[in-house]
Amino acid sequence: MEWFAPDYVWPIVGSITAGALIGFERQYRGAPAGFRTHILVALASGLLMLAAVHQIRWLSDTPLEIIRIDPVRMAHGILTGIGFLGAGVIFREGFSVRGLTTAASLWITSALGTLYGIGFYGLAIGGTVATIAVLGAVTLTESLLPQRAYLDIRARYRRSERVTEAEFREILLQHGLKALSVSTSIDDDIIAFEATCQCHGAPKTEALTNAFADNQVVQGFSISRHV
């Protein structure tokens, strides 16, 4: 077996390169799965497909008439197995779900490693470039595409001030936020309102923060955005 044959070297080099490029972008954005994880996913996919494509070489003692090579079965197993790894980076934080993009990047990285492993270099390189472009253009798409933003807002008032839910909703409306739901809780002399709000475009949280901070009736508040 020739260890440094191009049939082995280039699929491995391509898999590592694709995994490194995608992993660097994810690492830069602080994603749960970063540089090393993506390299390992792409490399593992590439190695497994190499083993499947060159299966005839490690079945040298098996009669040729009974050998049935089917690399598609290996690819199916790889892409099914990567789903478990992808599920591990998705988690819920309050009303937000994080890690979906990272899970998708792991999936596409596995697919690219598979393509490099079977020697589809043109498709694999094109897929790598397209993936980097999609992940890198997130800032541009966020600024150009219409979108809705969702926030969780909680404000605490002195109970003696008799602040009502309608007044709380009015404050939010003044800052371009529509309360989809509002819950109220009372603890001793504190009344708290908690709302899930939506707005079009980037939320103007700084103005709302200043409004709450300048209000002497407000005993505390928190603002968190869904990601």
Tab-separated table of C-alpha atoms in Angstrom:
chain	number	residue	atom	x	y	z
A	1	MET	CA	0.000	0.000	0.000
A	2	GLU	CA	1.422	3.388	-0.986
A	3	TRP	CA	0.723	5.688	1.954
A	4	PHE	CA	1.414	8.946	0.125
A	5	ALA	CA	-0.522	8.162	-3.030
A	6	PRO	CA	-2.556	11.141	-4.323
A	7	ASP	CA	-5.726	9.058	-3.966
A	8	TYR	CA	-5.192	9.174	-0.187
A	9	VAL	CA	-3.379	12.450	0.390
A	10	TRP	CA	-5.616	14.924	-1.435
A	11	PRO	CA	-8.921	13.764	0.111
A	12	ILE	CA	-7.365	14.066	3.567
A	13	VAL	CA	-5.824	17.478	2.839
A	14	GLY	CA	-9.105	18.726	1.380
A	15	SER	CA	-11.134	17.467	4.338
A	16	ILE	CA	-8.816	19.083	6.876
A	17	THR	CA	-8.768	22.383	4.953
A	18	ALA	CA	-12.559	22.555	4.653
A	19	GLY	CA	-13.027	21.681	8.328
A	20	ALA	CA	-10.429	24.253	9.374
A	21	LEU	CA	-11.986	27.080	7.358
A	22	ILE	CA	-15.511	26.445	8.615
A	23	GLY	CA	-14.282	25.763	12.151
A	24	PHE	CA	-12.320	29.021	12.230
A	25	GLU	CA	-15.471	30.987	11.370
A	26	ARG	CA	-17.453	29.177	14.084
A	27	GLN	CA	-14.629	29.626	16.632
A	28	TYR	CA	-14.470	33.350	15.841
A	29	ARG	CA	-18.189	33.713	16.577
A	30	GLY	CA	-17.902	31.775	19.845
A	31	ALA	CA	-19.988	28.801	18.700
A	32	PRO	CA	-20.192	25.653	20.885
A	33	ALA	CA	-18.307	23.608	18.253
A	34	GLY	CA	-15.238	25.351	16.899
A	35	PHE	CA	-11.966	24.868	15.050
A	36	ARG	CA	-10.858	21.391	16.163
A	37	THR	CA	-14.353	19.912	16.200
A	38	HIS	CA	-15.033	20.830	12.583
A	39	ILE	CA	-11.636	19.546	11.464
A	40	LEU	CA	-12.257	16.212	13.178
A	41	VAL	CA	-15.754	15.916	11.706
A	42	ALA	CA	-14.512	16.575	8.160
A	43	LEU	CA	-11.455	14.342	8.582
A	44	ALA	CA	-13.483	11.458	10.018
A	45	SER	CA	-15.983	11.692	7.165
A	46	GLY	CA	-13.193	11.802	4.589
A	47	LEU	CA	-11.334	8.822	6.090
A	48	LEU	CA	-14.462	6.695	6.324
A	49	MET	CA	-15.376	7.409	2.704
A	50	LEU	CA	-11.806	6.645	1.626
A	51	ALA	CA	-12.105	3.299	3.371
A	52	ALA	CA	-15.435	2.649	1.658
A	53	VAL	CA	-14.265	3.680	-1.814
A	54	HIS	CA	-11.067	1.617	-1.543
A	55	GLN	CA	-12.794	-1.272	0.159
A	56	ILE	CA	-11.373	-3.718	-2.364
A	57	ARG	CA	-7.880	-3.074	-0.945
A	58	TRP	CA	-8.695	-4.190	2.590
A	59	LEU	CA	-10.714	-7.177	1.423
A	60	SER	CA	-7.745	-8.679	-0.371
A	61	ASP	CA	-8.417	-12.183	0.970
A	62	THR	CA	-12.048	-12.169	-0.152
A	63	PRO	CA	-12.962	-13.693	-3.533
A	64	LEU	CA	-13.760	-10.939	-6.032
A	65	GLU	CA	-17.018	-12.533	-7.133
A	66	ILE	CA	-18.634	-12.053	-3.722
A	67	ILE	CA	-17.418	-8.508	-3.023
A	68	ARG	CA	-20.127	-5.849	-3.295
A	69	ILE	CA	-18.824	-2.321	-2.817
A	70	ASP	CA	-21.482	0.252	-1.865
A	71	PRO	CA	-19.940	3.543	-0.609
A	72	VAL	CA	-23.427	5.065	-0.420
A	73	ARG	CA	-24.140	2.991	2.686
A	74	MET	CA	-21.111	4.501	4.399
A	75	ALA	CA	-22.203	8.016	3.438
A	76	HIS	CA	-25.658	7.335	4.824
A	77	GLY	CA	-24.167	6.133	8.095
A	78	ILE	CA	-21.915	9.193	8.384
A	79	LEU	CA	-24.700	11.715	7.822
A	80	THR	CA	-27.013	9.840	10.190
A	81	GLY	CA	-24.390	9.679	12.918
A	82	ILE	CA	-23.503	13.371	12.631
A	83	GLY	CA	-27.069	14.149	13.681
A	84	PHE	CA	-26.278	13.021	17.230
A	85	LEU	CA	-23.272	15.354	17.388
A	86	GLY	CA	-25.349	18.202	15.982
A	87	ALA	CA	-28.036	17.645	18.591
A	88	GLY	CA	-25.414	18.073	21.292
A	89	VAL	CA	-24.697	21.696	20.353
A	90	ILE	CA	-28.361	22.782	20.302
A	91	PHE	CA	-29.673	24.044	23.612
A	92	ARG	CA	-32.474	26.196	24.907
A	93	GLU	CA	-31.857	29.320	26.958
A	94	GLY	CA	-35.092	30.844	28.201
A	95	PHE	CA	-37.220	31.512	25.141
A	96	SER	CA	-34.206	31.280	22.821
A	97	VAL	CA	-32.780	28.273	21.003
A	98	ARG	CA	-29.041	28.428	20.360
A	99	GLY	CA	-26.670	26.299	18.308
A	100	LEU	CA	-28.815	25.642	15.236
A	101	THR	CA	-26.314	27.271	12.869
A	102	THR	CA	-23.433	25.349	14.447
A	103	ALA	CA	-25.353	22.082	14.094
A	104	ALA	CA	-25.959	22.884	10.435
A	105	SER	CA	-22.269	23.754	9.956
A	106	LEU	CA	-21.284	20.377	11.424
A	107	TRP	CA	-23.660	18.669	9.020
A	108	ILE	CA	-22.322	20.489	5.953
A	109	THR	CA	-18.738	19.907	7.145
A	110	SER	CA	-19.448	16.183	7.326
A	111	ALA	CA	-20.963	16.282	3.836
A	112	LEU	CA	-17.878	18.113	2.485
A	113	GLY	CA	-15.570	15.579	4.097
A	114	THR	CA	-17.601	12.844	2.425
A	115	LEU	CA	-17.215	14.545	-0.978
A	116	TYR	CA	-13.463	14.928	-0.522
A	117	GLY	CA	-13.254	11.298	0.535
A	118	ILE	CA	-14.826	9.992	-2.665
A	119	GLY	CA	-12.790	12.401	-4.819
A	120	PHE	CA	-15.503	14.861	-5.943
A	121	TYR	CA	-13.055	17.748	-5.623
A	122	GLY	CA	-14.900	20.239	-7.809
A	123	LEU	CA	-18.153	19.830	-5.924
A	124	ALA	CA	-16.366	19.719	-2.564
A	125	ILE	CA	-14.341	22.887	-3.191
A	126	GLY	CA	-17.405	24.716	-4.504
A	127	GLY	CA	-19.367	23.594	-1.437
A	128	THR	CA	-16.590	24.781	0.880
A	129	VAL	CA	-16.521	28.236	-0.719
A	130	ALA	CA	-20.309	28.489	-0.627
A	131	THR	CA	-20.422	27.450	3.033
A	132	ILE	CA	-17.819	30.031	4.067
A	133	ALA	CA	-19.680	32.684	2.078
A	134	VAL	CA	-23.007	31.871	3.747
A	135	LEU	CA	-21.548	31.840	7.258
A	136	GLY	CA	-19.428	34.946	6.667
A	137	ALA	CA	-22.253	36.997	5.183
A	138	VAL	CA	-24.403	36.915	8.311
A	139	THR	CA	-23.749	40.594	9.088
A	140	LEU	CA	-24.699	41.641	5.567
A	141	THR	CA	-27.898	39.576	5.491
A	142	GLU	CA	-28.979	40.838	8.901
A	143	SER	CA	-28.686	44.425	7.690
A	144	LEU	CA	-30.421	43.894	4.327
A	145	LEU	CA	-33.171	41.376	5.022
A	146	PRO	CA	-36.358	42.434	6.823
A	147	GLN	CA	-36.591	40.766	10.182
A	148	ARG	CA	-38.395	40.722	13.473
A	149	ALA	CA	-36.611	40.831	16.777
A	150	TYR	CA	-37.932	39.340	20.004
A	151	LEU	CA	-37.006	40.398	23.518
A	152	ASP	CA	-37.809	39.330	27.059
A	153	ILE	CA	-38.305	42.334	29.334
A	154	ARG	CA	-38.839	42.273	33.082
A	155	ALA	CA	-39.450	45.347	35.242
A	156	ARG	CA	-40.001	45.569	39.004
A	157	TYR	CA	-41.942	48.421	40.639
A	158	ARG	CA	-42.865	49.445	44.143
A	159	ARG	CA	-46.309	48.073	44.810
A	160	SER	CA	-47.395	51.312	46.466
A	161	GLU	CA	-46.996	53.182	43.156
A	162	ARG	CA	-49.956	51.257	41.671
A	163	VAL	CA	-48.315	50.761	38.277
A	164	THR	CA	-50.690	48.840	35.990
A	165	GLU	CA	-50.098	46.402	33.167
A	166	ALA	CA	-51.553	48.929	30.724
A	167	GLU	CA	-48.963	51.510	31.780
A	168	PHE	CA	-46.187	48.952	31.404
A	169	ARG	CA	-47.401	48.091	27.889
A	170	GLU	CA	-47.557	51.795	27.027
A	171	ILE	CA	-43.890	52.255	27.984
A	172	LEU	CA	-42.945	49.412	25.672
A	173	LEU	CA	-45.022	50.838	22.811
A	174	GLN	CA	-43.306	54.205	23.174
A	175	HIS	CA	-40.050	52.419	22.313
A	176	GLY	CA	-41.435	50.490	19.344
A	177	LEU	CA	-42.046	47.227	21.201
A	178	LYS	CA	-45.281	45.284	21.012
A	179	ALA	CA	-45.906	43.036	24.018
A	180	LEU	CA	-47.108	39.638	22.815
A	181	SER	CA	-47.747	38.439	26.352
A	182	VAL	CA	-47.380	39.936	29.815
A	183	SER	CA	-47.237	38.087	33.124
A	184	THR	CA	-47.542	39.720	36.539
A	185	SER	CA	-46.115	38.613	39.870
A	186	ILE	CA	-46.189	40.168	43.351
A	187	ASP	CA	-43.626	39.613	46.077
A	188	ASP	CA	-44.173	41.566	49.309
A	189	ASP	CA	-44.075	45.254	48.292
A	190	ILE	CA	-42.776	44.600	44.744
A	191	ILE	CA	-44.878	44.057	41.647
A	192	ALA	CA	-43.110	42.667	38.579
A	193	PHE	CA	-44.171	42.606	34.939
A	194	GLU	CA	-42.532	40.243	32.467
A	195	ALA	CA	-43.212	40.547	28.738
A	196	THR	CA	-42.191	38.875	25.515
A	197	CYS	CA	-42.028	41.623	22.888
A	198	GLN	CA	-41.457	41.897	19.165
A	199	CYS	CA	-40.284	44.725	16.958
A	200	HIS	CA	-39.325	45.205	13.333
A	201	GLY	CA	-35.641	45.725	12.685
A	202	ALA	CA	-33.012	46.237	15.358
A	203	PRO	CA	-34.562	46.899	18.789
A	204	LYS	CA	-33.714	50.240	20.407
A	205	THR	CA	-32.870	48.780	23.784
A	206	GLU	CA	-30.579	51.631	24.811
A	207	ALA	CA	-33.429	54.128	24.906
A	208	LEU	CA	-35.608	51.727	26.884
A	209	THR	CA	-32.762	51.038	29.302
A	210	ASN	CA	-32.330	54.773	29.921
A	211	ALA	CA	-36.082	55.184	30.446
A	212	PHE	CA	-36.142	52.463	33.092
A	213	ALA	CA	-32.934	53.700	34.714
A	214	ASP	CA	-34.262	57.270	35.005
A	215	ASN	CA	-37.591	56.160	36.459
A	216	GLN	CA	-37.371	56.367	40.259
A	217	VAL	CA	-40.336	54.006	40.614
A	218	VAL	CA	-38.493	51.155	38.908
A	219	GLN	CA	-36.703	48.946	41.426
A	220	GLY	CA	-34.977	46.778	38.826
A	221	PHE	CA	-35.258	45.586	35.248
A	222	SER	CA	-33.725	43.183	32.740
A	223	ILE	CA	-33.728	43.060	28.924
A	224	SER	CA	-32.624	40.018	26.931
A	225	ARG	CA	-32.857	39.415	23.210
A	226	HIS	CA	-33.772	36.124	21.553
A	227	VAL	CA	-30.894	34.771	19.438
